[in-house]
Coordinates of C-alpha atoms in Angstrom, one line a residue:
Chain A
M1 CA 49.6 9.0 -40.0
L2 CA 50.0 7.9 -36.1
V3 CA 50.2 9.7 -33.4
A4 CA 50.6 8.1 -30.2
Q5 CA 51.1 10.8 -26.4
D6 CA 51.3 9.6 -23.7
L7 CA 50.2 6.5 -23.9
W8 CA 49.2 3.7 -20.2
K9 CA 48.3 0.8 -20.0
G10 CA 47.8 -1.5 -16.7
Y11 CA 46.1 -4.9 -16.2
G12 CA 44.5 -6.4 -12.7
E13 CA 43.2 -4.7 -9.8
G14 CA 44.7 -3.1 -7.2
E15 CA 48.1 -4.8 -5.6
R16 CA 47.6 -6.8 -8.5
R17 CA 48.0 -4.6 -11.1
V18 CA 50.3 -4.1 -13.6
E19 CA 51.6 -0.9 -15.2
V20 CA 52.2 -2.8 -18.9
L21 CA 52.7 1.1 -20.6
R22 CA 54.5 4.3 -19.0
G23 CA 53.4 7.1 -20.6
F24 CA 54.9 5.7 -24.1
S25 CA 54.9 7.9 -27.3
L26 CA 55.5 7.0 -30.6
T27 CA 54.9 9.0 -34.1
V28 CA 54.9 7.2 -37.6
Q29 CA 55.0 8.4 -40.6
K30 CA 53.0 7.6 -44.0
G31 CA 55.5 4.7 -45.7
E32 CA 57.7 4.3 -42.8
M33 CA 58.4 1.4 -41.7
V34 CA 58.9 0.9 -37.7
A35 CA 59.7 -1.8 -35.7
I36 CA 59.4 -2.3 -32.4
V37 CA 62.3 -4.4 -29.9
G38 CA 62.3 -4.9 -26.8
P39 CA 62.0 -7.9 -24.1
S40 CA 58.8 -10.4 -23.5
G41 CA 56.3 -8.7 -20.8
V42 CA 57.2 -5.2 -21.7
G43 CA 54.3 -4.5 -23.4
K44 CA 54.5 -4.7 -27.3
S45 CA 51.4 -6.5 -28.3
T46 CA 49.8 -4.6 -25.9
L47 CA 51.4 -1.2 -27.8
L48 CA 50.1 -3.1 -31.3
Y49 CA 46.7 -3.6 -29.9
L50 CA 45.8 -0.1 -28.9
L51 CA 47.5 1.3 -32.2
G52 CA 45.4 -1.4 -34.1
L53 CA 41.9 -0.2 -32.1
L54 CA 41.7 -3.2 -30.7
D55 CA 41.6 -1.5 -27.1
R56 CA 41.3 1.3 -25.7
P57 CA 44.6 3.4 -23.3
D58 CA 44.3 3.7 -20.1
A59 CA 45.4 7.1 -20.3
G60 CA 46.6 9.2 -23.1
E61 CA 46.0 9.5 -26.5
I62 CA 46.6 8.0 -30.5
V63 CA 45.7 10.3 -33.4
I64 CA 44.9 8.1 -36.5
F65 CA 44.7 8.9 -39.7
G66 CA 43.4 12.1 -38.5
K67 CA 41.3 10.6 -36.0
R68 CA 41.2 11.3 -32.6
A69 CA 41.0 7.4 -31.3
N70 CA 39.1 8.4 -27.7
L71 CA 36.8 9.8 -29.8
L72 CA 35.4 6.7 -32.0
N73 CA 33.1 4.2 -31.3
E74 CA 33.2 0.6 -31.8
D75 CA 31.5 0.9 -34.9
E76 CA 33.7 3.9 -36.5
R77 CA 36.7 1.6 -34.8
A78 CA 35.6 -1.8 -36.2
H79 CA 35.1 0.4 -39.9
L80 CA 38.7 2.0 -39.8
R81 CA 40.7 -1.1 -38.8
N82 CA 38.2 -3.0 -42.0
R83 CA 39.5 -0.5 -44.6
K84 CA 42.9 1.0 -43.2
L85 CA 44.9 -1.2 -40.7
G86 CA 46.4 -4.4 -41.5
F87 CA 47.1 -6.8 -38.6
V88 CA 49.2 -9.7 -38.7
F89 CA 49.0 -11.9 -35.7
Q90 CA 52.1 -13.7 -34.1
Y91 CA 50.1 -17.0 -34.8
H92 CA 49.3 -16.6 -38.2
L93 CA 45.6 -16.4 -36.5
L94 CA 44.0 -18.2 -39.5
L95 CA 40.6 -19.2 -39.4
A96 CA 40.5 -23.3 -39.3
D97 CA 36.8 -23.6 -41.0
F98 CA 37.9 -21.2 -44.1
T99 CA 40.5 -22.1 -46.7
L100 CA 43.5 -20.0 -47.2
E101 CA 41.7 -18.2 -50.3
E102 CA 38.5 -17.7 -48.1
N103 CA 40.8 -16.8 -45.0
V104 CA 41.8 -14.1 -47.7
A105 CA 38.3 -12.5 -48.8
M106 CA 37.3 -12.6 -45.7
P107 CA 38.0 -9.0 -44.7
L108 CA 36.5 -8.1 -48.0
M109 CA 33.5 -10.0 -48.0
L110 CA 33.5 -8.5 -44.2
A111 CA 33.4 -4.6 -46.3
G112 CA 30.3 -6.0 -48.1
E113 CA 32.2 -7.6 -51.2
R114 CA 30.6 -10.0 -53.5
K115 CA 32.2 -13.5 -52.3
E116 CA 32.5 -14.2 -56.0
R117 CA 35.0 -10.8 -56.0
A118 CA 36.4 -11.5 -53.0
L119 CA 37.6 -14.8 -53.8
Q120 CA 39.1 -13.5 -56.8
R121 CA 40.5 -10.2 -55.8
A122 CA 42.0 -13.5 -53.5
K123 CA 43.6 -14.9 -55.6
E124 CA 45.7 -12.5 -56.9
L125 CA 47.0 -11.8 -53.5
L126 CA 47.5 -14.8 -53.5
A127 CA 49.4 -15.2 -56.1
Q128 CA 51.5 -11.5 -54.9
V129 CA 53.2 -14.6 -52.3
G130 CA 54.0 -16.9 -53.8
L131 CA 50.7 -18.6 -52.6
A132 CA 48.8 -19.0 -55.7
H133 CA 48.9 -23.1 -56.0
R134 CA 47.8 -23.3 -52.6
G135 CA 44.0 -21.5 -52.1
H136 CA 42.0 -24.5 -51.8
H137 CA 44.0 -26.0 -48.8
Y138 CA 42.8 -25.3 -45.2
P139 CA 45.9 -24.2 -42.7
D140 CA 46.3 -27.3 -40.9
E141 CA 47.1 -28.5 -45.0
L142 CA 49.8 -25.3 -45.2
S143 CA 53.2 -25.6 -43.7
G144 CA 54.1 -22.6 -41.2
G145 CA 55.3 -20.2 -43.6
E146 CA 53.2 -20.4 -46.3
Q147 CA 50.3 -19.5 -42.9
Q148 CA 52.3 -16.6 -42.2
R149 CA 52.2 -15.2 -46.0
G150 CA 48.7 -16.2 -45.8
A151 CA 48.1 -13.7 -43.3
V152 CA 49.9 -11.1 -44.9
A153 CA 48.0 -11.6 -47.6
R154 CA 44.6 -11.0 -45.8
A155 CA 46.2 -8.4 -43.9
L156 CA 46.4 -6.3 -47.4
A157 CA 43.1 -7.9 -48.7
C158 CA 41.3 -4.4 -48.2
G159 CA 44.4 -2.1 -49.3
P160 CA 45.0 -1.2 -45.7
E161 CA 47.0 2.3 -45.1
L162 CA 49.2 0.9 -41.5
L163 CA 50.1 -2.6 -41.4
L164 CA 50.7 -3.7 -38.0
A165 CA 52.2 -7.0 -37.2
D166 CA 53.2 -8.8 -34.2
E167 CA 56.1 -11.3 -34.2
P168 CA 55.8 -11.7 -37.1
T169 CA 59.0 -14.3 -38.0
G170 CA 58.1 -15.5 -34.6
N171 CA 57.3 -19.0 -35.9
L172 CA 59.5 -19.5 -38.8
D173 CA 62.9 -20.2 -39.5
A174 CA 65.4 -17.8 -41.1
V175 CA 64.8 -18.3 -44.7
A176 CA 61.0 -17.2 -44.3
A177 CA 61.7 -14.7 -42.1
R178 CA 64.0 -13.5 -44.8
R179 CA 61.2 -14.2 -47.4
F180 CA 58.6 -12.3 -45.0
F181 CA 61.1 -9.2 -45.0
E182 CA 61.4 -9.1 -48.5
L183 CA 57.5 -9.4 -49.1
L184 CA 57.0 -6.7 -46.6
Q185 CA 59.8 -4.1 -48.2
Q186 CA 57.9 -5.0 -51.7
L187 CA 55.0 -3.9 -50.3
H188 CA 56.2 -0.8 -49.1
L189 CA 58.3 0.5 -52.1
R190 CA 55.5 -1.0 -54.4
D191 CA 52.4 0.3 -52.5
G192 CA 53.7 2.6 -49.9
L193 CA 52.4 0.7 -47.1
T194 CA 53.5 1.9 -43.8
S195 CA 53.9 -0.7 -41.5
V196 CA 55.0 -0.6 -37.2
I197 CA 56.2 -4.3 -36.7
V198 CA 56.7 -5.7 -33.0
T199 CA 59.8 -8.1 -33.4
H200 CA 62.2 -10.1 -31.9
N201 CA 64.6 -10.5 -34.8
E202 CA 67.3 -7.8 -35.2
V203 CA 67.7 -8.6 -38.5
L204 CA 64.1 -7.5 -39.7
A205 CA 64.6 -4.8 -37.7
R206 CA 68.4 -3.8 -38.4
G207 CA 66.0 -3.2 -42.3
C208 CA 63.5 -0.7 -40.6
H209 CA 63.7 2.9 -41.2
R210 CA 62.8 3.3 -37.1
V211 CA 63.5 0.4 -34.4
V212 CA 61.9 1.7 -31.4
H213 CA 63.0 0.4 -28.0
L214 CA 60.6 -0.7 -25.6
L215 CA 62.2 -1.0 -22.3
P216 CA 60.9 -2.7 -19.0
E217 CA 59.7 0.8 -16.5
A218 CA 59.7 2.5 -20.3
Chain B
M1 CA 25.5 -10.4 -43.3
R2 CA 26.4 -11.5 -46.6
A3 CA 30.1 -12.8 -44.6
L4 CA 28.2 -13.7 -41.3
A5 CA 26.4 -16.0 -43.7
F6 CA 29.1 -17.6 -45.3
V7 CA 30.7 -18.1 -41.6
V8 CA 27.9 -19.9 -40.2
Y9 CA 27.3 -21.7 -43.7
R10 CA 31.1 -23.0 -43.1
Y11 CA 30.8 -24.4 -39.3
L12 CA 27.6 -25.1 -40.1
W13 CA 28.5 -27.7 -43.2
G14 CA 32.0 -28.2 -42.1
L15 CA 30.9 -31.4 -41.2
S16 CA 32.6 -33.2 -43.8
R17 CA 35.7 -32.1 -42.0
R18 CA 35.1 -33.1 -39.0
T19 CA 35.0 -29.9 -37.2
H20 CA 34.1 -29.6 -33.6
V21 CA 31.8 -27.2 -34.5
A22 CA 30.2 -28.9 -37.3
V23 CA 29.6 -32.5 -35.0
V24 CA 28.4 -30.5 -32.5
S25 CA 25.8 -28.7 -34.8
A26 CA 24.9 -32.0 -35.9
I27 CA 23.8 -32.8 -32.2
S28 CA 22.0 -29.8 -31.2
F29 CA 20.6 -30.4 -35.4
V30 CA 19.2 -34.1 -34.5
S31 CA 18.1 -33.4 -30.9
L32 CA 16.1 -29.9 -32.0
S33 CA 15.1 -32.6 -35.2
L34 CA 13.4 -35.1 -32.7
G35 CA 11.5 -32.8 -30.7
A36 CA 9.8 -31.3 -33.9
A37 CA 9.0 -34.9 -35.3
A38 CA 7.8 -36.3 -31.5
L39 CA 5.7 -33.1 -31.3
V40 CA 4.1 -32.8 -35.0
L41 CA 3.6 -36.7 -34.5
T42 CA 1.9 -36.3 -31.4
L43 CA -0.7 -34.0 -32.1
A44 CA -1.2 -35.5 -35.8
L45 CA -2.1 -38.5 -33.8
L46 CA -4.4 -36.8 -31.1
E47 CA -5.7 -34.6 -34.2
G48 CA -6.6 -38.2 -35.8
F49 CA -8.2 -39.5 -32.5
Q50 CA -10.5 -36.6 -31.7
A51 CA -11.2 -35.6 -35.2
T52 CA -12.7 -39.8 -35.3
V53 CA -14.2 -38.4 -32.0
R54 CA -15.7 -35.6 -33.7
Q55 CA -16.9 -36.9 -36.2
E56 CA -18.6 -40.0 -34.7
L57 CA -20.5 -36.5 -33.3
K58 CA -21.7 -34.9 -36.1
M59 CA -22.7 -38.5 -38.1
V60 CA -24.6 -39.8 -35.1
G61 CA -26.6 -37.6 -32.9
P62 CA -28.4 -34.0 -34.0
H63 CA -26.4 -30.9 -35.0
A64 CA -29.0 -28.7 -33.1
L65 CA -31.6 -29.1 -31.5
L66 CA -35.2 -26.7 -30.3
L67 CA -36.3 -27.0 -27.0
P68 CA -39.5 -25.2 -25.5
A69 CA -38.1 -22.4 -23.0
V70 CA -40.4 -23.2 -20.5
G71 CA -42.3 -26.5 -20.0
D72 CA -42.2 -29.6 -22.2
K73 CA -44.4 -28.3 -24.8
L74 CA -42.7 -26.4 -28.4
P75 CA -45.1 -23.6 -29.2
P76 CA -47.9 -24.4 -31.0
G77 CA -48.3 -23.7 -35.1
G78 CA -46.4 -23.7 -38.4
W79 CA -42.9 -22.0 -37.1
L80 CA -41.5 -25.3 -37.5
A81 CA -42.0 -25.1 -41.3
E82 CA -41.1 -21.1 -41.1
L83 CA -38.2 -22.1 -39.7
A84 CA -37.2 -24.6 -42.6
A85 CA -38.3 -22.7 -45.0
R86 CA -35.8 -19.7 -43.9
N87 CA -33.1 -22.1 -43.2
P88 CA -32.3 -23.8 -46.5
G89 CA -30.8 -27.0 -46.7
F90 CA -31.6 -28.0 -42.6
S91 CA -33.5 -30.9 -41.8
F92 CA -35.9 -30.4 -38.8
R93 CA -37.5 -34.0 -37.5
K94 CA -40.0 -33.1 -34.7
L95 CA -40.4 -35.4 -31.9
E96 CA -41.7 -36.5 -28.6
R97 CA -38.9 -38.1 -26.0
G98 CA -40.1 -40.3 -22.9
V99 CA -38.3 -43.2 -20.6
G100 CA -39.9 -45.9 -20.8
W101 CA -38.6 -50.3 -20.0
V102 CA -38.2 -52.6 -22.8
V103 CA -38.3 -56.1 -21.3
A104 CA -36.3 -58.6 -22.8
L105 CA -34.1 -61.7 -22.0
G106 CA -36.2 -62.1 -18.7
E107 CA -35.0 -58.2 -17.4
A108 CA -36.9 -54.9 -17.7
I109 CA -34.5 -52.8 -19.6
P110 CA -35.0 -49.1 -18.9
V111 CA -34.3 -47.1 -22.1
H112 CA -34.6 -43.6 -23.9
V113 CA -38.3 -44.2 -25.8
E114 CA -38.5 -41.3 -28.7
V115 CA -41.6 -40.6 -30.3
S116 CA -41.5 -39.3 -34.3
E117 CA -44.2 -38.7 -36.9
E118 CA -42.5 -40.0 -39.9
L119 CA -42.2 -43.5 -38.0
S120 CA -43.9 -46.3 -39.3
G121 CA -42.5 -49.6 -37.5
V122 CA -40.6 -49.8 -34.3
E123 CA -36.5 -49.2 -34.2
V124 CA -34.2 -50.3 -31.3
D125 CA -31.0 -48.5 -30.9
R126 CA -27.7 -50.7 -31.5
V127 CA -26.8 -50.3 -27.3
L128 CA -30.4 -52.0 -26.6
A129 CA -30.3 -54.6 -29.6
A130 CA -27.1 -55.3 -28.0
R131 CA -28.6 -55.3 -23.9
G132 CA -31.5 -57.7 -25.1
A133 CA -30.3 -59.5 -27.9
I134 CA -33.0 -58.1 -30.2
G135 CA -32.9 -58.1 -34.0
P136 CA -34.9 -57.5 -36.7
G137 CA -38.2 -59.3 -36.7
A138 CA -38.1 -59.5 -32.8
E139 CA -41.1 -59.5 -30.4
V140 CA -40.4 -57.1 -27.6
N141 CA -42.3 -55.5 -24.3
I142 CA -42.4 -51.7 -23.9
V143 CA -43.5 -50.6 -20.6
S144 CA -45.0 -47.7 -20.5
P145 CA -44.0 -45.2 -17.7
A146 CA -48.1 -44.2 -16.7
P147 CA -49.1 -47.2 -15.4
M148 CA -52.6 -48.5 -15.5
L149 CA -55.0 -47.6 -12.4
T150 CA -57.0 -51.2 -12.1
P151 CA -59.2 -52.6 -9.0
L152 CA -55.8 -54.1 -7.5
G153 CA -53.7 -51.2 -7.3
P154 CA -51.6 -49.4 -10.3
A155 CA -50.2 -51.8 -13.0
P156 CA -48.0 -51.8 -15.7
R157 CA -48.9 -50.9 -19.1
Q158 CA -47.4 -52.9 -21.4
F159 CA -47.1 -53.0 -25.3
R160 CA -46.2 -55.5 -28.2
V161 CA -44.3 -54.8 -30.4
R162 CA -42.3 -56.1 -33.3
V163 CA -39.0 -54.5 -33.9
E164 CA -38.5 -53.3 -37.6
R165 CA -34.8 -52.2 -37.7
V166 CA -32.3 -51.8 -35.9
V167 CA -30.3 -48.4 -36.1
P168 CA -26.8 -46.6 -35.4
S169 CA -27.0 -45.4 -31.3
P170 CA -26.7 -41.8 -30.4
A171 CA -22.6 -40.9 -30.0
R172 CA -21.1 -42.0 -26.5
A173 CA -24.9 -43.7 -25.6
E174 CA -25.2 -45.6 -22.7
R175 CA -28.4 -46.0 -22.5
G176 CA -30.5 -47.5 -25.3
T177 CA -32.9 -46.3 -27.3
V178 CA -36.8 -47.6 -28.4
R179 CA -38.3 -45.2 -31.5
V180 CA -42.1 -45.9 -31.7
P181 CA -44.7 -44.2 -34.5
R182 CA -46.7 -41.6 -32.9
V183 CA -49.9 -44.4 -32.8
L184 CA -47.9 -45.9 -30.4
G185 CA -46.2 -43.0 -28.7
S186 CA -49.9 -41.7 -28.1
R187 CA -50.8 -44.8 -25.9
L188 CA -47.4 -45.1 -23.9
F189 CA -47.5 -41.4 -22.9
P190 CA -51.0 -40.9 -22.9
Q191 CA -50.2 -36.9 -21.1
G192 CA -47.3 -36.3 -24.1
G193 CA -43.7 -36.2 -23.5
Q194 CA -41.0 -33.4 -24.0
E195 CA -41.0 -32.2 -27.6
E196 CA -38.0 -31.7 -29.2
V197 CA -36.9 -30.9 -32.4
H198 CA -33.3 -32.9 -33.9
V199 CA -32.0 -30.3 -36.7
T200 CA -28.8 -31.6 -38.8
V201 CA -27.2 -28.5 -40.9
P202 CA -26.9 -29.5 -45.0
P203 CA -24.6 -31.9 -46.1
G204 CA -21.1 -31.5 -46.3
K205 CA -21.3 -28.1 -43.5
D206 CA -19.7 -28.4 -40.3
P207 CA -22.3 -28.6 -37.7
L208 CA -19.6 -26.8 -35.3
V209 CA -19.8 -23.8 -37.4
F210 CA -23.6 -24.2 -39.2
S211 CA -25.9 -25.3 -36.6
E212 CA -25.3 -21.7 -35.2
K213 CA -26.7 -19.8 -38.2
L214 CA -29.6 -20.8 -37.5
T215 CA -31.6 -17.7 -38.1
G216 CA -35.7 -17.2 -37.8
V217 CA -36.5 -18.9 -34.5
P218 CA -38.9 -18.0 -32.6
A219 CA -39.5 -16.9 -29.0
G220 CA -40.4 -19.9 -26.6
V221 CA -38.2 -22.3 -28.4
V222 CA -34.7 -22.7 -27.5
V223 CA -31.8 -23.5 -29.9
R224 CA -28.7 -26.1 -28.4
S225 CA -26.3 -25.9 -30.4
F226 CA -23.5 -28.4 -31.3
R227 CA -20.8 -26.8 -29.4
E228 CA -23.6 -26.5 -26.3
R229 CA -24.7 -29.6 -26.4
N230 CA -21.3 -31.1 -26.7
R231 CA -19.7 -28.5 -24.7
P232 CA -17.9 -30.8 -21.9
L233 CA -16.5 -33.1 -24.2
L234 CA -15.3 -30.3 -27.1
A235 CA -13.7 -29.0 -23.8
A236 CA -12.5 -32.0 -22.5
L237 CA -10.7 -32.8 -26.3
A238 CA -8.9 -29.3 -26.4
L239 CA -7.4 -29.5 -23.0
E240 CA -6.5 -33.1 -24.0
K241 CA -4.7 -31.9 -26.6
A242 CA -3.3 -28.4 -25.2
L243 CA -1.6 -30.5 -22.4
I244 CA 0.0 -33.6 -24.2
G245 CA 1.0 -30.6 -26.8
L246 CA 2.5 -29.1 -23.6
G247 CA 4.1 -31.9 -22.4
V248 CA 5.6 -32.8 -25.8
S249 CA 7.7 -29.5 -26.7
L250 CA 9.5 -30.4 -23.5
I251 CA 11.4 -32.3 -25.6
V252 CA 11.8 -29.2 -28.1
L253 CA 12.9 -27.1 -24.4
V254 CA 15.0 -29.4 -23.7
A255 CA 16.8 -30.2 -26.8
S256 CA 16.7 -26.1 -27.0
L257 CA 18.6 -26.0 -23.6
N258 CA 21.3 -28.4 -25.7
L259 CA 21.6 -26.0 -28.4
L260 CA 22.4 -23.6 -25.9
C261 CA 25.0 -25.3 -24.5
N262 CA 26.6 -26.5 -27.2
L263 CA 25.9 -23.0 -28.6
T264 CA 28.2 -21.7 -25.1
M265 CA 30.7 -24.5 -26.0
L266 CA 31.2 -23.0 -29.3
A267 CA 31.2 -19.6 -28.6
V268 CA 34.1 -20.3 -25.7
E269 CA 35.9 -22.4 -28.2
K270 CA 35.4 -20.2 -31.4
R271 CA 36.3 -16.9 -29.2
A272 CA 39.6 -16.8 -31.2
D273 CA 37.8 -16.8 -35.0
A274 CA 35.7 -14.2 -33.1
A275 CA 38.4 -11.8 -32.5
I276 CA 40.4 -12.5 -36.1
L277 CA 36.6 -11.7 -37.4
Q278 CA 36.9 -8.5 -35.2
A279 CA 40.1 -7.6 -35.5
M280 CA 39.3 -7.4 -39.6
G281 CA 36.2 -5.3 -38.8
L282 CA 33.5 -7.2 -38.1
R283 CA 31.4 -5.1 -34.8
P284 CA 31.2 -6.2 -31.7
Q285 CA 27.2 -7.0 -32.9
G286 CA 28.7 -9.1 -35.7
V287 CA 29.8 -11.8 -33.6
R288 CA 26.0 -11.5 -31.7
Q289 CA 24.9 -12.1 -35.0
L290 CA 27.2 -14.5 -35.7
F291 CA 26.0 -16.7 -33.2
Q292 CA 22.6 -15.7 -32.8
G293 CA 22.5 -17.0 -36.2
L294 CA 24.1 -20.2 -35.8
G295 CA 21.5 -21.4 -33.7
L296 CA 18.4 -19.6 -36.4
A297 CA 20.2 -21.7 -38.5
I298 CA 20.3 -25.0 -36.6
G299 CA 16.6 -24.7 -35.4
V300 CA 15.1 -23.4 -39.1
G301 CA 16.8 -26.2 -40.2
A302 CA 15.6 -28.9 -37.8
G303 CA 12.0 -27.2 -37.2
I304 CA 11.4 -27.3 -40.9
G305 CA 13.3 -31.2 -41.1
G306 CA 11.9 -32.4 -38.0
G307 CA 8.4 -30.9 -38.9
L308 CA 8.1 -31.9 -42.1
G309 CA 9.8 -35.5 -41.4
G310 CA 7.2 -36.3 -39.1
A311 CA 4.4 -34.8 -40.8
V312 CA 5.5 -37.1 -43.3
V313 CA 5.8 -40.3 -40.8
A314 CA 2.1 -39.4 -39.5
E315 CA 0.7 -39.3 -42.7
V316 CA 2.7 -42.5 -43.8
L317 CA 1.1 -44.2 -40.8
H318 CA -2.3 -43.2 -41.3
R319 CA -2.7 -44.2 -45.1
T320 CA -0.9 -47.5 -45.0
Q321 CA -3.1 -48.5 -41.6
A322 CA 0.6 -49.7 -40.1
I323 CA -0.5 -49.7 -36.9
P324 CA -3.9 -52.1 -36.0
L325 CA -5.9 -51.1 -33.2
P326 CA -7.9 -54.6 -31.4
R327 CA -11.5 -54.6 -33.0
G328 CA -14.6 -54.0 -30.4
V329 CA -12.1 -51.2 -28.2
F330 CA -11.9 -48.9 -30.1
A331 CA -14.0 -47.2 -33.0
V332 CA -11.4 -47.1 -35.6
S333 CA -9.3 -49.7 -36.8
H334 CA -5.9 -48.4 -37.4
V335 CA -4.4 -45.4 -35.0
P336 CA -5.6 -42.6 -37.1
F337 CA -3.3 -39.9 -37.4
A338 CA -4.4 -36.1 -39.1
V339 CA -1.7 -33.6 -39.7
R340 CA -2.9 -30.5 -39.6
P341 CA -0.8 -27.5 -40.9
E342 CA -1.4 -24.8 -38.1
H343 CA 0.2 -27.4 -35.8
V344 CA 3.0 -27.7 -38.3
A345 CA 3.0 -23.9 -37.7
V346 CA 2.9 -24.4 -34.3
V347 CA 5.8 -26.2 -33.9
L348 CA 7.7 -24.5 -36.4
G349 CA 7.3 -21.1 -34.6
V350 CA 8.0 -22.8 -31.1
T351 CA 10.9 -24.0 -32.6
F352 CA 12.1 -20.9 -34.2
V353 CA 11.3 -19.1 -30.9
A354 CA 13.1 -21.8 -28.9
S355 CA 16.4 -21.5 -30.9
Y356 CA 16.3 -18.4 -31.1
L357 CA 16.1 -17.7 -27.5
A358 CA 18.9 -20.6 -26.6
S359 CA 21.3 -18.3 -28.7
Q360 CA 20.7 -15.1 -26.9
F361 CA 22.9 -16.6 -24.0
P362 CA 25.7 -17.8 -25.9
A363 CA 25.4 -14.7 -28.9
R364 CA 25.5 -11.8 -25.9
A365 CA 28.3 -13.7 -24.1
A366 CA 30.7 -13.7 -27.2
A367 CA 30.1 -9.8 -27.9
R368 CA 31.3 -9.2 -24.7
R369 CA 33.6 -11.2 -24.5
S370 CA 37.0 -9.2 -25.2
V371 CA 39.0 -9.4 -28.7
L372 CA 42.0 -9.4 -26.7
E373 CA 41.6 -12.5 -25.1
G374 CA 40.8 -13.8 -28.2
L375 CA 43.8 -13.5 -29.9
R376 CA 46.2 -14.1 -26.8
R377 CA 44.2 -18.0 -26.2
E378 CA 45.2 -18.4 -29.8

């Protein structure tokens, strides 16, 4: 499903240049739940953004859903992000001007779905993550755990094949983090989801099929 | 596009939640509305005054003149009757013109003299009536420009006449006019005066257009149409409207610069939103369209609101005659406003274009911004 081969990525120019990823490779099978762990600043989020087609590597190649990512133009990348990828970010990143329901419906609307149908689907997804009663609330009226579950519902809106989560439990307490993990496992078992999760959470990492350690100078 | 329209709608209608984007958008909206309203009001005011001037021209003066091509005598023959037959609805009045003096209040007032076949008595216009304190029934002396030769030398030829009525003056006339019948005219101008024919277009027709539709004018006669006769004044009116309209449209320009600033701030503030939407599958040009849509929505709404609001205010001020003018100074009793649809259309067009242009820079800048930058800033 996903092959990353010899990825290089750095930031800055000249003497201020910092190489974040140095020849990193990864293969993810369908249905697999992969945890990427490592200290801060080692490039975990950068790797996730590369795998999620939000950025391009300086060198190396990513093959995703059988397509070579560096051959895809921006429109094709955007289309893949919309239809086959789901993102859960560290700080929830719900749109503040929209209700939770509208946030969840947004990927569907971007895919061309009618608003009414998108909102109906959003209600179903929110029910799945236990937030059916919070659909009309704005993000600033939700707790951290609720926002994170809302973000998961949004990531699943278009029925993605691959979920990419960037420290999804970073701002949650132990109970909320556990619930989030259970929800993720449920989605894997029921829908055959594949996921790559960047995390510091040892419990969450141990529950994944595979843990990839990203080390400084790796 | 449906999703983008929804995002724009939500950004604009978040005012009840007092979101920053809605407040800033409201400020831009009000600025542009005021600019559009000011422009419509100004154009309506100018049009109101200018329409009064044009109406005065149309009401008072002849709409066109037929003049001899050479010299001061029109060709002989029945061509005027033929011309009248070929141009039904038009009316023609042949007369002779000259200059002379009217003696009133102990002074000789220089006047235009018109000699007409149709008159039976002497008429003076309002300018002359005011200058010489002349009213109907008054007796005055008219002095001919052709002096009488006497043994003591040339002496002025004077005719005492009784004024039958006072008639309106030609528009913006500075010198008075006296109209006399043919019999008296022949004595005032033994050599004859400058011959001309005053043409009036059919009732209800616009002299500006119809004075140029006169057909069958014979050789030796030239037509001076309404437009030609009033060319300097009409050009001055048009120039006045264009320059003042241009000046006032600077308000719209300033308002659109305000929109540009606000959209730029919004694009920076909403970079995380743009990044999230891109992560969800929105293309970079979608981000551009989002901010263009936001700018256009504000511009179109403000243009329509301000433009129509200005038109309504102008119409109400005109109908209620809310702003009076001092009598005797102006030709009208109140400030006239005349809203013309084409002016409102121009204002709407200017507002739309200005808001579209104002949204270009922030929209393009937002589309170029890195997705990661937006996600990390959150």
